[in-house]
GROMACS .gro file of C-alpha atoms in nm:
model
  333
    1MET     CA    1  -3.962  -1.366   0.773
    2ARG     CA    2  -3.555  -1.304   0.530
    3LEU     CA    3  -3.281  -1.301   0.719
    4LEU     CA    4  -3.082  -0.945   0.610
    5ARG     CA    5  -2.759  -1.091   0.453
    6ILE     CA    6  -2.494  -0.811   0.339
    7VAL     CA    7  -2.263  -1.088   0.224
    8PRO     CA    8  -2.381  -1.375   0.030
    9ASP     CA    9  -2.463  -1.709   0.216
   10ASP     CA   10  -2.193  -1.871  -0.068
   11THR     CA   11  -1.927  -1.604   0.020
   12LYS     CA   12  -1.554  -1.800  -0.062
   13PHE     CA   13  -1.296  -1.500   0.037
   14ASP     CA   14  -0.987  -1.673   0.110
   15PHE     CA   15  -0.836  -1.522   0.396
   16MET     CA   16  -0.606  -1.720   0.519
   17ARG     CA   17  -0.365  -1.672   0.280
   18PHE     CA   18  -0.304  -1.310   0.422
   19ARG     CA   19  -0.162  -1.474   0.709
   20ARG     CA   20   0.225  -1.503   0.592
   21ILE     CA   21   0.155  -1.065   0.578
   22SER     CA   22  -0.075  -0.943   0.891
   23PHE     CA   23   0.185  -1.114   1.122
   24PRO     CA   24   0.444  -0.973   1.004
   25VAL     CA   25   0.338  -0.640   0.952
   26SER     CA   26   0.102  -0.677   1.318
   27ALA     CA   27   0.448  -0.791   1.451
   28MET     CA   28   0.633  -0.515   1.346
   29LEU     CA   29   0.352  -0.257   1.453
   30SER     CA   30   0.376  -0.405   1.790
   31ILE     CA   31   0.758  -0.323   1.834
   32ALA     CA   32   0.647  -0.011   1.696
   33ALA     CA   33   0.418   0.081   1.952
   34ILE     CA   34   0.652  -0.062   2.162
   35VAL     CA   35   0.889   0.212   2.132
   36LEU     CA   36   0.671   0.443   2.079
   37TYR     CA   37   0.561   0.395   2.447
   38PHE     CA   38   0.915   0.398   2.643
   39PHE     CA   39   1.083   0.694   2.389
   40HIS     CA   40   0.773   0.883   2.358
   41GLY     CA   41   0.586   0.840   2.627
   42LEU     CA   42   0.238   0.955   2.657
   43ASN     CA   43   0.047   1.262   2.759
   44PHE     CA   44  -0.094   1.190   3.140
   45GLY     CA   45  -0.402   1.396   3.147
   46ILE     CA   46  -0.521   1.562   3.547
   47ASP     CA   47  -0.602   1.238   3.702
   48PHE     CA   48  -0.275   1.056   3.661
   49ILE     CA   49  -0.051   1.367   3.691
   50GLY     CA   50  -0.198   1.562   3.912
   51GLY     CA   51  -0.298   1.949   3.870
   52THR     CA   52  -0.660   2.187   3.883
   53LEU     CA   53  -0.988   2.094   3.763
   54ILE     CA   54  -1.148   2.393   3.764
   55GLU     CA   55  -1.543   2.376   3.592
   56VAL     CA   56  -1.756   2.679   3.581
   57GLN     CA   57  -2.083   2.872   3.345
   58THR     CA   58  -2.003   3.211   3.183
   59LYS     CA   59  -2.304   3.425   3.247
   60ALA     CA   60  -2.278   3.463   2.845
   61SER     CA   61  -2.338   3.247   2.586
   62PRO     CA   62  -2.133   3.043   2.383
   63ALA     CA   63  -1.864   3.023   2.597
   64ASP     CA   64  -1.544   3.289   2.421
   65LEU     CA   65  -1.297   2.919   2.459
   66ALA     CA   66  -1.021   3.172   2.257
   67LYS     CA   67  -1.088   3.509   2.469
   68MET     CA   68  -1.008   3.217   2.782
   69ARG     CA   69  -0.771   3.076   2.678
   70ALA     CA   70  -0.620   3.405   2.592
   71THR     CA   71  -0.634   3.528   2.964
   72ILE     CA   72  -0.510   3.176   3.151
   73GLY     CA   73  -0.219   3.175   2.935
   74SER     CA   74  -0.143   3.577   3.028
   75LEU     CA   75  -0.078   3.384   3.435
   76LYS     CA   76   0.189   3.210   3.268
   77LEU     CA   77   0.075   2.863   3.436
   78GLY     CA   78   0.224   2.612   3.271
   79ASP     CA   79   0.003   2.373   3.107
   80PHE     CA   80  -0.364   2.421   3.037
   81GLN     CA   81  -0.669   2.280   2.863
   82LEU     CA   82  -1.010   2.412   2.831
   83GLN     CA   83  -1.303   2.188   2.759
   84GLN     CA   84  -1.661   2.285   2.636
   85PHE     CA   85  -1.878   2.004   2.762
   86GLY     CA   86  -2.237   1.972   2.779
   87ALA     CA   87  -2.449   2.357   2.757
   88PRO     CA   88  -2.206   2.607   2.523
   89ASP     CA   89  -2.169   2.834   2.871
   90ASP     CA   90  -2.026   2.506   3.057
   91VAL     CA   91  -1.603   2.494   3.057
   92LEU     CA   92  -1.406   2.231   3.256
   93ILE     CA   93  -1.068   2.418   3.331
   94ARG     CA   94  -0.738   2.228   3.376
   95ILE     CA   95  -0.394   2.338   3.465
   96SER     CA   96  -0.115   2.087   3.587
   97GLU     CA   97   0.045   2.056   3.907
   98GLN     CA   98   0.184   2.392   4.003
   99PRO     CA   99   0.592   2.341   4.193
  100GLY     CA  100   0.531   2.457   4.559
  101GLY     CA  101   0.289   2.215   4.705
  102ASP     CA  102  -0.122   2.290   4.794
  103GLU     CA  103  -0.052   2.625   4.937
  104ALA     CA  104   0.088   2.671   4.480
  105GLN     CA  105  -0.201   2.478   4.367
  106GLN     CA  106  -0.446   2.724   4.591
  107ALA     CA  107  -0.257   3.061   4.479
  108ALA     CA  108  -0.345   2.931   4.098
  109VAL     CA  109  -0.704   2.864   4.145
  110GLN     CA  110  -0.694   3.291   4.289
  111LYS     CA  111  -0.525   3.358   3.943
  112VAL     CA  112  -0.752   3.183   3.780
  113ARG     CA  113  -1.016   3.406   3.941
  114ASP     CA  114  -0.880   3.708   3.925
  115ALA     CA  115  -0.823   3.688   3.547
  116LEU     CA  116  -1.192   3.571   3.460
  117GLY     CA  117  -1.320   3.819   3.744
  118ASP     CA  118  -1.803   3.783   3.817
  119ASP     CA  119  -1.786   3.653   3.378
  120VAL     CA  120  -1.828   3.301   3.536
  121THR     CA  121  -1.999   3.146   3.818
  122TYR     CA  122  -1.756   2.830   3.922
  123ARG     CA  123  -1.899   2.510   4.018
  124ARG     CA  124  -1.695   2.276   4.072
  125VAL     CA  125  -1.301   2.393   4.228
  126GLU     CA  126  -1.081   2.004   4.246
  127VAL     CA  127  -0.713   1.969   4.312
  128VAL     CA  128  -0.579   1.628   4.221
  129GLY     CA  129  -0.296   1.627   4.432
  130PRO     CA  130   0.048   1.396   4.343
  131SER     CA  131  -0.025   1.078   4.597
  132VAL     CA  132  -0.429   1.076   4.451
  133SER     CA  133  -0.314   1.088   4.011
  134THR     CA  134  -0.048   0.826   4.161
  135GLU     CA  135  -0.289   0.569   4.325
  136LEU     CA  136  -0.523   0.616   4.033
  137LEU     CA  137  -0.303   0.531   3.744
  138ALA     CA  138  -0.218   0.208   3.982
  139TYR     CA  139  -0.559   0.142   4.087
  140GLY     CA  140  -0.627   0.160   3.621
  141THR     CA  141  -0.343  -0.090   3.551
  142ILE     CA  142  -0.409  -0.384   3.816
  143GLY     CA  143  -0.760  -0.278   3.683
  144LEU     CA  144  -0.634  -0.353   3.307
  145VAL     CA  145  -0.453  -0.655   3.409
  146LEU     CA  146  -0.781  -0.828   3.613
  147ALA     CA  147  -0.970  -0.776   3.301
  148ILE     CA  148  -0.701  -0.925   3.100
  149VAL     CA  149  -0.661  -1.257   3.386
  150ALA     CA  150  -1.034  -1.282   3.434
  151ILE     CA  151  -1.093  -1.279   3.011
  152LEU     CA  152  -0.823  -1.626   2.998
  153ILE     CA  153  -0.937  -1.777   3.303
  154TYR     CA  154  -1.294  -1.712   3.111
  155LEU     CA  155  -1.193  -1.839   2.743
  156TRP     CA  156  -0.991  -2.146   2.938
  157PHE     CA  157  -1.318  -2.258   3.035
  158ARG     CA  158  -1.494  -2.193   2.777
  159PHE     CA  159  -1.254  -2.362   2.413
  160GLU     CA  160  -0.952  -2.541   2.453
  161TRP     CA  161  -0.657  -2.394   2.587
  162GLN     CA  162  -0.547  -2.316   2.227
  163PHE     CA  163  -0.891  -2.039   2.093
  164ALA     CA  164  -0.752  -1.956   2.505
  165LEU     CA  165  -0.423  -1.810   2.404
  166GLY     CA  166  -0.523  -1.678   2.054
  167ALA     CA  167  -0.755  -1.467   2.197
  168MET     CA  168  -0.529  -1.377   2.461
  169ILE     CA  169  -0.302  -1.277   2.249
  170ALA     CA  170  -0.506  -1.105   1.963
  171ASN     CA  171  -0.609  -0.855   2.295
  172VAL     CA  172  -0.286  -0.781   2.344
  173HIS     CA  173  -0.232  -0.703   2.037
  174ASP     CA  174  -0.500  -0.407   2.024
  175LEU     CA  175  -0.386  -0.249   2.371
  176VAL     CA  176  -0.035  -0.269   2.276
  177LEU     CA  177  -0.177  -0.123   1.916
  178THR     CA  178  -0.418   0.120   2.116
  179VAL     CA  179  -0.162   0.265   2.337
  180GLY     CA  180   0.075   0.338   2.064
  181PHE     CA  181  -0.190   0.575   1.889
  182MET     CA  182  -0.196   0.726   2.202
  183SER     CA  183   0.191   0.824   2.236
  184LEU     CA  184   0.205   0.835   1.804
  185THR     CA  185  -0.105   1.091   1.829
  186HIS     CA  186   0.007   1.230   2.177
  187ILE     CA  187  -0.419   1.224   2.314
  188ASP     CA  188  -0.463   1.278   2.679
  189PHE     CA  189  -0.461   0.927   2.924
  190ASP     CA  190  -0.717   1.031   3.155
  191LEU     CA  191  -0.974   0.757   3.370
  192THR     CA  192  -1.157   0.793   3.065
  193SER     CA  193  -0.920   0.626   2.812
  194ILE     CA  194  -0.817   0.310   3.061
  195ALA     CA  195  -1.242   0.326   3.026
  196ALA     CA  196  -1.184   0.290   2.591
  197LEU     CA  197  -0.905  -0.006   2.681
  198LEU     CA  198  -1.106  -0.147   2.901
  199THR     CA  199  -1.443  -0.181   2.659
  200ILE     CA  200  -1.214  -0.224   2.353
  201LEU     CA  201  -1.140  -0.552   2.541
  202GLY     CA  202  -1.476  -0.635   2.574
  203TYR     CA  203  -1.584  -0.596   2.196
  204SER     CA  204  -1.255  -0.736   2.086
  205LEU     CA  205  -1.359  -1.043   2.317
  206ASN     CA  206  -1.728  -0.989   2.216
  207ASP     CA  207  -1.600  -1.046   1.834
  208THR     CA  208  -1.348  -1.347   1.861
  209VAL     CA  209  -1.569  -1.518   2.098
  210VAL     CA  210  -1.837  -1.529   1.812
  211ILE     CA  211  -1.602  -1.638   1.507
  212TYR     CA  212  -1.403  -1.929   1.734
  213ASP     CA  213  -1.768  -2.044   1.843
  214ARG     CA  214  -1.813  -2.092   1.424
  215ILE     CA  215  -1.487  -2.260   1.439
  216ARG     CA  216  -1.511  -2.495   1.726
  217GLU     CA  217  -1.879  -2.605   1.511
  218MET     CA  218  -1.750  -2.668   1.205
  219LEU     CA  219  -1.427  -2.910   1.421
  220ARG     CA  220  -1.723  -3.111   1.495
  221ARG     CA  221  -1.913  -3.135   1.118
  222TYR     CA  222  -1.583  -3.094   0.887
  223LYS     CA  223  -1.379  -3.414   1.003
  224ARG     CA  224  -1.102  -3.388   0.635
  225MET     CA  225  -1.164  -3.031   0.584
  226SER     CA  226  -0.851  -2.881   0.675
  227MET     CA  227  -0.753  -2.629   0.862
  228PRO     CA  228  -0.743  -2.284   0.602
  229GLU     CA  229  -1.025  -2.364   0.395
  230LEU     CA  230  -1.281  -2.462   0.778
  231LEU     CA  231  -1.125  -2.118   0.887
  232ASN     CA  232  -1.167  -1.974   0.582
  233ALA     CA  233  -1.529  -2.048   0.523
  234SER     CA  234  -1.578  -1.968   0.957
  235VAL     CA  235  -1.485  -1.590   0.869
  236ASN     CA  236  -1.695  -1.605   0.594
  237ALA     CA  237  -2.008  -1.769   0.783
  238THR     CA  238  -2.003  -1.437   1.046
  239LEU     CA  239  -1.884  -1.258   0.796
  240SER     CA  240  -2.207  -1.030   0.723
  241ARG     CA  241  -2.277  -1.017   1.167
  242SER     CA  242  -1.968  -0.892   1.160
  243ILE     CA  243  -2.042  -0.578   0.885
  244VAL     CA  244  -2.358  -0.454   1.035
  245THR     CA  245  -2.161  -0.491   1.372
  246HIS     CA  246  -1.866  -0.316   1.330
  247VAL     CA  247  -2.061  -0.005   1.022
  248THR     CA  248  -2.312  -0.018   1.326
  249VAL     CA  249  -2.088   0.096   1.595
  250ALA     CA  250  -1.819   0.301   1.307
  251MET     CA  251  -2.153   0.604   1.277
  252SER     CA  252  -2.241   0.609   1.664
  253LEU     CA  253  -1.805   0.640   1.721
  254LEU     CA  254  -1.825   0.877   1.466
  255ALA     CA  255  -2.042   1.087   1.595
  256LEU     CA  256  -2.005   1.111   1.875
  257LEU     CA  257  -1.578   1.217   1.802
  258LEU     CA  258  -1.740   1.483   1.528
  259PHE     CA  259  -2.049   1.598   1.762
  260GLY     CA  260  -1.913   1.527   2.117
  261GLY     CA  261  -1.687   1.860   2.247
  262GLN     CA  262  -1.354   1.810   2.411
  263ALA     CA  263  -1.436   1.624   2.741
  264ILE     CA  264  -1.517   1.282   2.550
  265HIS     CA  265  -1.243   1.284   2.250
  266SER     CA  266  -0.988   1.157   2.354
  267PHE     CA  267  -1.299   0.810   2.490
  268THR     CA  268  -1.378   0.842   2.113
  269ALA     CA  269  -1.083   0.880   1.938
  270THR     CA  270  -0.887   0.551   2.075
  271MET     CA  271  -1.249   0.335   2.101
  272MET     CA  272  -1.275   0.461   1.746
  273PHE     CA  273  -0.955   0.337   1.681
  274GLY     CA  274  -0.931   0.021   1.855
  275VAL     CA  275  -1.255  -0.045   1.830
  276VAL     CA  276  -1.319   0.010   1.450
  277LEU     CA  277  -0.989  -0.056   1.245
  278VAL     CA  278  -0.811  -0.298   1.514
  279GLY     CA  279  -1.097  -0.509   1.608
  280THR     CA  280  -1.200  -0.584   1.363
  281TYR     CA  281  -0.888  -0.663   1.161
  282THR     CA  282  -0.741  -0.808   1.501
  283SER     CA  283  -0.988  -1.139   1.516
  284VAL     CA  284  -0.981  -1.218   1.080
  285PHE     CA  285  -0.645  -1.196   0.975
  286ILE     CA  286  -0.505  -1.272   1.361
  287ALA     CA  287  -0.742  -1.415   1.628
  288SER     CA  288  -0.832  -1.719   1.355
  289PRO     CA  289  -0.498  -1.786   1.143
  290ILE     CA  290  -0.300  -1.798   1.441
  291LEU     CA  291  -0.526  -2.110   1.605
  292ILE     CA  292  -0.330  -2.291   1.271
  293TYR     CA  293   0.018  -2.218   1.437
  294LEU     CA  294  -0.069  -2.288   1.766
  295GLY     CA  295  -0.200  -2.684   1.667
  296VAL     CA  296  -0.567  -2.677   1.607
  297GLY     CA  297  -0.729  -2.992   1.374
  298ALA     CA  298  -0.277  -3.118   1.363
  299GLY     CA  299  -0.438  -3.457   1.483
  300ARG     CA  300  -0.761  -3.458   1.273
  301ILE     CA  301  -0.822  -3.695   1.023
  302GLY     CA  302  -0.617  -3.526   0.684
  303GLY     CA  303  -0.358  -3.333   0.897
  304ALA     CA  304  -0.407  -2.998   0.962
  305GLU     CA  305  -0.263  -2.862   0.616
  306GLU     CA  306  -0.470  -3.139   0.402
  307PRO     CA  307  -0.761  -3.055   0.095
  308GLU     CA  308  -1.073  -3.269   0.186
  309ALA     CA  309  -1.081  -3.514  -0.013
  310PRO     CA  310  -1.391  -3.443  -0.255
  311PRO     CA  311  -1.705  -3.675  -0.179
  312THR     CA  312  -1.780  -3.926  -0.431
  313ALA     CA  313  -2.018  -4.049  -0.621
  314PRO     CA  314  -2.188  -4.370  -0.581
  315ALA     CA  315  -2.079  -4.631  -0.759
  316ALA     CA  316  -2.345  -4.693  -1.017
  317ALA     CA  317  -2.478  -5.069  -0.996
  318VAL     CA  318  -2.323  -5.318  -1.252
  319PRO     CA  319  -2.463  -5.614  -1.364
  320SER     CA  320  -2.341  -5.953  -1.212
  321ARG     CA  321  -2.248  -6.149  -1.507
  322PRO     CA  322  -2.404  -6.505  -1.478
  323ALA     CA  323  -2.168  -6.795  -1.339
  324ALA     CA  324  -2.004  -7.055  -1.490
  325PRO     CA  325  -2.151  -7.358  -1.596
  326PRO     CA  326  -2.024  -7.609  -1.408
  327GLN     CA  327  -1.998  -7.875  -1.584
  328ARG     CA  328  -1.734  -7.582  -1.783
  329ALA     CA  329  -1.513  -7.502  -1.501
  330ARG     CA  330  -1.489  -7.884  -1.458
  331ALA     CA  331  -1.288  -7.990  -1.798
  332ARG     CA  332  -1.054  -7.628  -1.734
  333ARG     CA  333  -0.949  -7.833  -1.482
   0.00000   0.00000   0.00000
């Protein structure tokens, strides 16, 4: 049975020639993302800043979000969000933390109850205090750090230290650009965003490990091939798999982004950017060529940048001349 091949087996696209462009571009984008994070900030959700969460079910289906938004907006409760999830009559109301402690939070809930009246059924009411939200943010940050450390330990045992360092630089690059995207677009940063960042870490690592496995295999097989040529061959060898995987994931995430509703919008938007755009670009144009600068293949025969010598054809057998007669050799003396 013939395997599916999106690109021909003899594809020889030169990816490594773009490394002198991809590295400066990635460096500038990373600096811009860090600047956005510190000066523009993230749009922290109620999970991290505290507030009130009210889950209701309207008696009229589907729920009239525009009318509910106008009703709650007239209460002057500050920032609030309405999200439709599950059935068309299920609505999630998020209200920012009110100054005045728990009594102010309960007063805000009562105002919403009075405004919406008997048109809705209340399924859940939760008040997230500032201490709980700070604890959630701390635990989310610790989870990200522990995931990065665990990935580093795994790569250290599986590959040489250059491969582990290259993969970690690629993963951190993905996280930095994704956080910059969230700061620029001002989408909600909540617990689902933490889940998206962890998923991006795992997906990017998997894609990088597939390419690194092929690179390590070719390092053992071709002793005199230059590193840029070997890296190009490795990326081209895994190109069909990469295209099929990324297109499939992109189609799934696009469906969730368009039809999943507001409840998972932050998760799907973050995943779409981090996995499809940044992750694909990083595996090919960052994780692979950085091995050249980390010294992989520098001690091989021919060096890291020396092109591989073309194979020489075996010399044809040339018939030897008959030996000179001994008498003639003595005459010359």
